[in-house]
Amino acid sequence: NAGVTQTPKFRILKIGQSMTLQCTQDMNHNYMYWYRQDPGMGLKLIYYSVGAGITDKGEVPNGYNVSRSTTEDFPLRLELAAPSQTSVYFCASSDRAQETQYFGPGTRLLVL
Amino acid sequence: GDSVTQMEGPVTLSEEAFLTINCTYTATGYPSLFWYVQYPGEGLQLLLKATKADDKGSNKGFEATYRKETTSFHLEKGSVQVSDSAVYFCALLLNTDKLIFGTGTRLQVFP
C-alpha cells in the first residue's frame, strides 16, 4: 500500500497565481484532512472531509478551497496565492473520526 | 478553548540518556491523546496513543501515561538513540473529527 501520497513535493508560486495540491489515499478511508505547518508551530487544520461529497472548514480555511468527488482524492486549491500561504501542507486520512490519522509526506510551498 | 502545550525545544541529549518531553492539555471533555513523530523530510507518524485516563501508550521504547488529574501526557524513553532525532507532537482528539496539535518539540540526539 502506498498510503497517503501528495504531489508536488515542492513548488514556488508568484503572488496571485493559483495551484492545486493533490492528495490521494489507497486505504479506503472516509475521513481526509488538510493541514498547514508553519515554522515553529503545530499543525493547523484547513479543511476536512467525512466522505465523498462532504467537506467542512477547519481552523484556517481562508484562501483555500477543497472538493471530494471520490473517496480516494482530496485536492486543495489555492486561488490567489499570497506570501502568508508559504508553508508545508500535509494531507491525512483516517478510517473513522476517532481513529489514527495517516499523513502524507507533505508539500512545501513558497509564495514570492 | 481546547489546546495542547508542549515544552519548547530543542531538547539535546547524548545517546542512551533518559528522555522526557512534557505535554499538558486543556479540554472541555474527555479527549484521546496522541504522540506523533516527524522524522526529517517526512510526514507525521503515530508513535503512541491513549484513549482514557490512566491508560499507558507505548511503542518503540517510548511511553506516555494519560494523567487526568494533572491533564498531562508526558513522553518518556529510558535510553534514546541517534535515530530518535525528530520532532515530536502531542495532540488531542475530542468528540469531533479534529486533532488539536501542540507546537512540537525537536529532539536532537548526539553519539
mmCIF file of C-alpha atoms in Angstrom:
data_model
loop_
_atom_site.group_PDB
_atom_site.id
_atom_site.type_symbol
_atom_site.label_atom_id
_atom_site.label_comp_id
_atom_site.label_asym_id
_atom_site.label_seq_id
_atom_site.Cartn_x
_atom_site.Cartn_y
_atom_site.Cartn_z
ATOM 1 C CA ASN A 1 0.000 0.000 0.000
ATOM 2 C CA ALA A 2 1.213 3.475 -0.849
ATOM 3 C CA GLY A 3 -0.846 5.020 1.981
ATOM 4 C CA VAL A 4 -1.269 8.775 1.533
ATOM 5 C CA THR A 5 0.530 10.365 -1.407
ATOM 6 C CA GLN A 6 0.914 14.066 -2.136
ATOM 7 C CA THR A 7 2.100 15.963 -5.184
ATOM 8 C CA PRO A 8 4.058 18.064 -5.811
ATOM 9 C CA LYS A 9 6.771 17.811 -3.175
ATOM 10 C CA PHE A 10 7.866 21.400 -3.629
ATOM 11 C CA ARG A 11 6.525 24.389 -5.537
ATOM 12 C CA ILE A 12 7.325 28.057 -5.903
ATOM 13 C CA LEU A 13 4.420 30.347 -6.771
ATOM 14 C CA LYS A 14 4.246 34.011 -7.591
ATOM 15 C CA ILE A 15 1.757 36.193 -5.739
ATOM 16 C CA GLY A 16 -1.676 35.901 -7.351
ATOM 17 C CA GLN A 17 -1.031 32.578 -9.064
ATOM 18 C CA SER A 18 -3.209 29.571 -8.412
ATOM 19 C CA MET A 19 -2.431 25.904 -7.950
ATOM 20 C CA THR A 20 -3.878 22.640 -6.744
ATOM 21 C CA LEU A 21 -2.179 20.402 -4.218
ATOM 22 C CA GLN A 22 -3.048 16.789 -4.852
ATOM 23 C CA CYS A 23 -3.720 14.167 -2.194
ATOM 24 C CA THR A 24 -4.649 10.538 -2.744
ATOM 25 C CA GLN A 25 -5.106 7.680 -0.304
ATOM 26 C CA ASP A 26 -5.493 3.997 -1.106
ATOM 27 C CA MET A 27 -6.747 2.798 2.295
ATOM 28 C CA ASN A 28 -10.446 3.396 1.532
ATOM 29 C CA HIS A 29 -10.628 5.870 4.410
ATOM 30 C CA ASN A 30 -13.723 8.005 4.746
ATOM 31 C CA TYR A 31 -12.069 10.903 6.542
ATOM 32 C CA MET A 32 -9.474 13.160 4.921
ATOM 33 C CA TYR A 33 -7.789 16.308 6.181
ATOM 34 C CA TRP A 34 -5.582 19.162 5.036
ATOM 35 C CA TYR A 35 -3.187 20.809 7.464
ATOM 36 C CA ARG A 36 -0.584 23.508 7.183
ATOM 37 C CA GLN A 37 2.570 23.588 9.266
ATOM 38 C CA ASP A 38 4.346 26.884 9.772
ATOM 39 C CA PRO A 39 7.891 27.064 11.204
ATOM 40 C CA GLY A 40 7.917 26.501 14.950
ATOM 41 C CA MET A 41 4.193 25.932 15.019
ATOM 42 C CA GLY A 42 1.956 22.942 15.291
ATOM 43 C CA LEU A 43 -0.334 21.809 12.518
ATOM 44 C CA LYS A 44 -3.409 23.858 11.770
ATOM 45 C CA LEU A 45 -6.456 22.244 10.139
ATOM 46 C CA ILE A 46 -7.505 23.922 6.889
ATOM 47 C CA TYR A 47 -10.360 21.710 5.634
ATOM 48 C CA TYR A 48 -11.579 18.226 6.222
ATOM 49 C CA SER A 49 -13.994 15.753 4.679
ATOM 50 C CA VAL A 50 -16.006 12.933 6.247
ATOM 51 C CA GLY A 51 -16.802 11.275 2.947
ATOM 52 C CA ALA A 52 -17.185 11.815 -0.768
ATOM 53 C CA GLY A 53 -19.214 14.932 -1.479
ATOM 54 C CA ILE A 54 -18.888 16.308 2.070
ATOM 55 C CA THR A 55 -16.368 18.937 3.141
ATOM 56 C CA ASP A 56 -16.123 21.349 6.041
ATOM 57 C CA LYS A 57 -13.920 24.178 7.211
ATOM 58 C CA GLY A 58 -11.203 23.771 9.770
ATOM 59 C CA GLU A 59 -9.385 26.397 11.772
ATOM 60 C CA VAL A 60 -7.709 28.319 8.907
ATOM 61 C CA PRO A 61 -9.783 27.917 5.694
ATOM 62 C CA ASN A 62 -9.438 31.409 4.230
ATOM 63 C CA GLY A 63 -7.721 31.462 0.849
ATOM 64 C CA TYR A 64 -8.305 27.756 0.180
ATOM 65 C CA ASN A 65 -10.929 25.525 -1.381
ATOM 66 C CA VAL A 66 -11.396 21.772 -1.466
ATOM 67 C CA SER A 67 -13.523 19.186 -3.181
ATOM 68 C CA ARG A 68 -14.101 15.495 -2.543
ATOM 69 C CA SER A 69 -15.590 13.835 -5.595
ATOM 70 C CA THR A 70 -14.150 10.401 -4.780
ATOM 71 C CA THR A 71 -13.171 8.539 -1.628
ATOM 72 C CA GLU A 72 -9.526 8.456 -2.740
ATOM 73 C CA ASP A 73 -8.839 12.067 -3.705
ATOM 74 C CA PHE A 74 -8.962 15.309 -1.730
ATOM 75 C CA PRO A 75 -7.328 18.175 -3.661
ATOM 76 C CA LEU A 76 -6.618 21.547 -2.067
ATOM 77 C CA ARG A 77 -6.939 24.622 -4.244
ATOM 78 C CA LEU A 78 -5.196 27.967 -3.766
ATOM 79 C CA GLU A 79 -6.867 30.562 -5.984
ATOM 80 C CA LEU A 80 -4.806 33.701 -5.385
ATOM 81 C CA ALA A 81 -1.541 32.800 -3.724
ATOM 82 C CA ALA A 82 -0.270 35.148 -1.017
ATOM 83 C CA PRO A 83 3.052 35.155 0.891
ATOM 84 C CA SER A 84 1.134 34.210 4.041
ATOM 85 C CA GLN A 85 0.397 30.852 2.402
ATOM 86 C CA THR A 86 4.080 29.922 2.380
ATOM 87 C CA SER A 87 4.045 26.763 4.455
ATOM 88 C CA VAL A 88 4.301 22.996 4.418
ATOM 89 C CA TYR A 89 0.996 21.316 3.646
ATOM 90 C CA PHE A 90 0.099 17.871 4.904
ATOM 91 C CA CYS A 91 -2.778 15.683 3.866
ATOM 92 C CA ALA A 92 -4.029 12.956 6.183
ATOM 93 C CA SER A 93 -6.706 10.301 6.258
ATOM 94 C CA SER A 94 -8.438 8.112 8.825
ATOM 95 C CA ASP A 95 -10.997 5.338 8.774
ATOM 96 C CA ARG A 96 -13.268 6.937 11.360
ATOM 97 C CA ALA A 97 -13.327 10.152 13.332
ATOM 98 C CA GLN A 98 -11.667 8.745 16.439
ATOM 99 C CA GLU A 99 -9.108 6.628 14.659
ATOM 100 C CA THR A 100 -5.447 7.221 13.907
ATOM 101 C CA GLN A 101 -4.711 9.698 11.152
ATOM 102 C CA TYR A 102 -2.165 8.700 8.494
ATOM 103 C CA PHE A 103 -0.150 11.506 6.976
ATOM 104 C CA GLY A 104 1.355 12.088 3.572
ATOM 105 C CA PRO A 105 4.957 13.293 3.118
ATOM 106 C CA GLY A 106 3.935 16.929 2.656
ATOM 107 C CA THR A 107 4.133 19.652 0.019
ATOM 108 C CA ARG A 108 6.461 22.573 0.620
ATOM 109 C CA LEU A 109 5.022 25.753 -0.916
ATOM 110 C CA LEU A 110 6.864 29.044 -1.279
ATOM 111 C CA VAL A 111 4.948 32.125 -2.423
ATOM 112 C CA LEU A 112 7.102 35.015 -3.586
ATOM 113 C CA GLY B 1 -10.725 26.610 24.137
ATOM 114 C CA ASP B 2 -9.173 23.197 23.781
ATOM 115 C CA SER B 3 -5.404 23.271 23.464
ATOM 116 C CA VAL B 4 -2.145 21.395 23.881
ATOM 117 C CA THR B 5 1.021 22.833 25.416
ATOM 118 C CA GLN B 6 4.413 21.231 24.883
ATOM 119 C CA MET B 7 7.819 22.082 26.241
ATOM 120 C CA GLU B 8 9.900 24.168 23.904
ATOM 121 C CA GLY B 9 12.865 22.632 22.202
ATOM 122 C CA PRO B 10 15.268 21.759 21.071
ATOM 123 C CA VAL B 11 15.981 19.012 23.543
ATOM 124 C CA THR B 12 19.586 17.942 23.136
ATOM 125 C CA LEU B 13 20.737 14.634 24.605
ATOM 126 C CA SER B 14 23.583 12.193 24.362
ATOM 127 C CA GLU B 15 22.880 8.674 23.186
ATOM 128 C CA GLU B 16 21.492 6.398 25.963
ATOM 129 C CA ALA B 17 20.243 9.352 28.019
ATOM 130 C CA PHE B 18 16.758 9.442 29.545
ATOM 131 C CA LEU B 19 14.155 11.466 27.678
ATOM 132 C CA THR B 20 11.125 13.360 28.948
ATOM 133 C CA ILE B 21 9.058 15.674 26.763
ATOM 134 C CA ASN B 22 6.288 17.384 28.691
ATOM 135 C CA CYS B 23 2.779 17.764 27.328
ATOM 136 C CA THR B 24 -0.262 19.210 29.090
ATOM 137 C CA TYR B 25 -3.693 19.815 27.701
ATOM 138 C CA THR B 26 -6.857 21.819 28.214
ATOM 139 C CA ALA B 27 -10.085 20.187 27.104
ATOM 140 C CA THR B 28 -13.769 20.536 27.870
ATOM 141 C CA GLY B 29 -14.448 16.809 27.597
ATOM 142 C CA TYR B 30 -12.505 13.559 27.787
ATOM 143 C CA PRO B 31 -10.035 13.522 24.916
ATOM 144 C CA SER B 32 -7.956 10.800 23.382
ATOM 145 C CA LEU B 33 -4.269 11.726 23.486
ATOM 146 C CA PHE B 34 -1.587 11.071 20.918
ATOM 147 C CA TRP B 35 2.112 11.456 20.274
ATOM 148 C CA TYR B 36 3.135 11.832 16.661
ATOM 149 C CA VAL B 37 6.737 11.858 15.404
ATOM 150 C CA GLN B 38 8.066 13.642 12.335
ATOM 151 C CA TYR B 39 11.433 12.496 11.014
ATOM 152 C CA PRO B 40 13.380 14.912 8.805
ATOM 153 C CA GLY B 41 11.744 15.408 5.431
ATOM 154 C CA GLU B 42 8.793 13.164 6.225
ATOM 155 C CA GLY B 43 5.173 13.428 7.265
ATOM 156 C CA LEU B 44 3.892 12.704 10.757
ATOM 157 C CA GLN B 45 3.602 9.144 12.024
ATOM 158 C CA LEU B 46 1.630 7.972 15.015
ATOM 159 C CA LEU B 47 4.015 6.991 17.816
ATOM 160 C CA LEU B 48 1.526 6.055 20.540
ATOM 161 C CA LYS B 49 -1.879 6.911 21.914
ATOM 162 C CA ALA B 50 -4.112 6.575 24.950
ATOM 163 C CA THR B 51 -7.870 6.848 24.915
ATOM 164 C CA LYS B 52 -8.801 7.119 28.590
ATOM 165 C CA ALA B 53 -7.429 8.148 31.961
ATOM 166 C CA ASP B 54 -4.587 6.003 33.368
ATOM 167 C CA ASP B 55 -4.033 4.292 30.019
ATOM 168 C CA LYS B 56 -0.391 3.932 29.029
ATOM 169 C CA GLY B 57 0.577 4.100 25.379
ATOM 170 C CA SER B 58 3.869 2.536 24.339
ATOM 171 C CA ASN B 59 5.819 1.918 21.164
ATOM 172 C CA LYS B 60 9.500 1.592 20.162
ATOM 173 C CA GLY B 61 10.607 2.059 23.788
ATOM 174 C CA PHE B 62 8.592 5.270 24.205
ATOM 175 C CA GLU B 63 5.855 5.513 26.824
ATOM 176 C CA ALA B 64 3.260 8.051 27.905
ATOM 177 C CA THR B 65 0.570 7.794 30.594
ATOM 178 C CA TYR B 66 -2.737 9.645 30.389
ATOM 179 C CA ARG B 67 -2.970 11.575 33.685
ATOM 180 C CA LYS B 68 -6.388 13.139 34.070
ATOM 181 C CA GLU B 69 -5.618 14.683 37.465
ATOM 182 C CA THR B 70 -2.694 16.677 36.070
ATOM 183 C CA THR B 71 -4.058 16.893 32.491
ATOM 184 C CA SER B 72 -0.736 15.599 31.202
ATOM 185 C CA PHE B 73 0.612 13.077 28.717
ATOM 186 C CA HIS B 74 4.395 13.285 29.069
ATOM 187 C CA LEU B 75 6.532 11.281 26.649
ATOM 188 C CA GLU B 76 9.419 9.239 28.091
ATOM 189 C CA LYS B 77 12.113 6.906 26.849
ATOM 190 C CA GLY B 78 14.731 5.245 29.001
ATOM 191 C CA SER B 79 17.611 5.274 26.521
ATOM 192 C CA VAL B 80 17.491 7.400 23.386
ATOM 193 C CA GLN B 81 19.313 6.641 20.159
ATOM 194 C CA VAL B 82 20.605 8.910 17.412
ATOM 195 C CA SER B 83 17.816 7.554 15.215
ATOM 196 C CA ASP B 84 15.233 9.056 17.619
ATOM 197 C CA SER B 85 16.205 12.552 16.476
ATOM 198 C CA ALA B 86 12.969 14.045 15.176
ATOM 199 C CA VAL B 87 10.172 16.461 16.042
ATOM 200 C CA TYR B 88 7.573 15.114 18.464
ATOM 201 C CA PHE B 89 3.998 16.403 18.508
ATOM 202 C CA CYS B 90 1.480 15.915 21.283
ATOM 203 C CA ALA B 91 -2.164 16.038 20.144
ATOM 204 C CA LEU B 92 -5.664 15.589 21.495
ATOM 205 C CA LEU B 93 -8.877 14.426 19.882
ATOM 206 C CA LEU B 94 -12.283 15.191 21.360
ATOM 207 C CA ASN B 95 -15.719 14.093 20.215
ATOM 208 C CA THR B 96 -15.165 15.868 16.935
ATOM 209 C CA ASP B 97 -13.317 14.982 13.793
ATOM 210 C CA LYS B 98 -10.360 17.218 14.529
ATOM 211 C CA LEU B 99 -6.945 16.678 16.047
ATOM 212 C CA ILE B 100 -5.501 19.600 18.011
ATOM 213 C CA PHE B 101 -1.715 19.678 17.923
ATOM 214 C CA GLY B 102 0.923 21.178 20.150
ATOM 215 C CA THR B 103 3.717 23.195 18.581
ATOM 216 C CA GLY B 104 6.158 20.289 18.505
ATOM 217 C CA THR B 105 9.426 19.597 20.325
ATOM 218 C CA ARG B 106 12.613 18.942 18.396
ATOM 219 C CA LEU B 107 14.823 16.217 19.839
ATOM 220 C CA GLN B 108 18.488 16.035 18.868
ATOM 221 C CA VAL B 109 20.485 13.024 19.999
ATOM 222 C CA PHE B 110 24.253 13.020 19.616
ATOM 223 C CA PRO B 111 26.544 9.975 19.686
#
